[in-house]
Amino acid sequence: MRKRASRAAVPALAVSTLLLAAGCSASPAEPSSRADRARPAAASASAAQDAGRPLAVAAAPEAAATSTAVARPGVPGGRAHRAALKVASYDSKTRRAVISPVGKGGSGGKGTQSPSPSAGSSAEPHGVAVGDVVASAPAPGAPDGLLAKVTDVIGESGDGTEVQTQPTTLDALLGDDDAKGSVPVDPASFDIEKLLPDVRVSWAKAGDVHVGPEGAKVPLGSLRIDVGTKVATAPGAQTSASASVSGFVQVAPDVDFSYGGDGAGSGPGSAYLGVSGDWDAQWTVKGRAAASAQPRRVPFAKLHADPVLQVGPIPVVVNLDLTCYFQIDADGVVTLDVEQHLKGDFKAGGAFGPARGWTPVDESHMTSSPVRTSVSAAGRVKAALGAEASVGLYGAVGVTADLAPYLRGEASGSAVTTTTAGSAGKTDAAATGAWSLYGGVDLSGTLRMHLSVFGTPVFQRAIPLGALNREWKLADGHV
């Protein structure tokens, strides 16, 4: 199993993500509400499949935490179905798995019996045969889930049937079916590693469950991380100009998934993987930060989740990693007291079509709240509270992104401003000299070749999202 660092005390179940961007492009439609999308997959999934309707995409129910689906491509009646089997263990080095009936325990520390001598056999003592494709939720030895094809049935052991496997792709299970949906991430499902002492985690979920010092303030379905710390202060600065950063990041992410079969048996005709949701961040930077040749980036929390989507009968495991950080770029001269509050929504991911292949998808809508900034002496500063994120399937990273909402100020002389952004914004200033204040969002990242897990053609090079930037002036003036 993957070793985890010590985490904040929150239970781990399943889910995912965070990415953000500037600009717009087409993206999958979302269901009507987060509550509707959070409902577990219903038993009607197989009926929908039999009727030829699109497969339902929903959060896997807790009872399906170890669910397994099996398909037998090329065989009549071999479509993917939920099987009464589980992956009892998996060895990622040899790619051998032990598959047993649901309800049968693993080795539990007992010695494993030697398999019966049936290497190379295509027998199916528990419904598993050579050529079968198996998809499993996270299991012992496969913390990211398992998507594999059986190449050899080695034999029976005390724990189940031992098989040899090789990697495969989702189209082997989904075939010519269609599936599309967005599923909210349960904020309680994240494993959280605190990288600085003063990091506080809060979240709220349905059932009037509120956790953490700010839990009562957090909207349902959101996760909030607060941080406060000192940063390197410029040499010679007075004690009153000691540099510090404080603020919070709050996110309510959804996982967006779609697959469109083309009916020709040559992979999907379309596919999409990404995240979307609500974003809220506020941060304050005070003092006289030290100058540096490069922007100073300080990570303060790492998050990981493995949301399980129930796509019809198939458990699709999404892996999300997120590192929250703050970043300061200053000249070591300016002393500041700056605050920024940004909130809005976001959507980012990768979309596949037969004509263009994989292309990046990004969209965001951000608004600025009132901002107060105090800048003493001529100089410049740029402060960001951002996130590095990656999202993939079954342990294969498909999309990475680095999102950095920021505040940038420039001044000659001394300036104190209070600004309300927007068309009806007001600005009060008392200063000597000139000043300018900007808000913005930076985004960079890549689409990785591992997106071919959908069954799409493998691309040989990572596809950059591009260095996107959106910046807006909050205020400027001469006094």
GROMACS .gro file of C-alpha atoms in nm, residues 24 52 54 70 90 146 157 165 226 234-235 285 298 338 364:
model
   15
   24CYS     CA    1  -1.299   3.018  -2.187
   52GLY     CA    2  -2.907   0.152  -2.455
   54PRO     CA    3  -2.618   0.660  -2.142
   70VAL     CA    4  -1.563  -0.762  -1.518
   90TYR     CA    5  -0.216  -0.700  -0.598
  146LEU     CA    6  -0.691  -0.140  -1.066
  157SER     CA    7  -0.460  -2.028  -0.327
  165THR     CA    8  -0.244  -0.928  -1.553
  226ASP     CA    9  -0.623   2.851   0.675
  234ALA     CA   10   1.448   4.226   0.427
  235PRO     CA   11   1.781   4.293   0.604
  285VAL     CA   12   0.076   4.013   0.328
  298VAL     CA   13   0.629   2.822   0.026
  338VAL     CA   14  -0.192   4.430   0.132
  364SER     CA   15  -1.300   3.070  -1.488
   0.00000   0.00000   0.00000
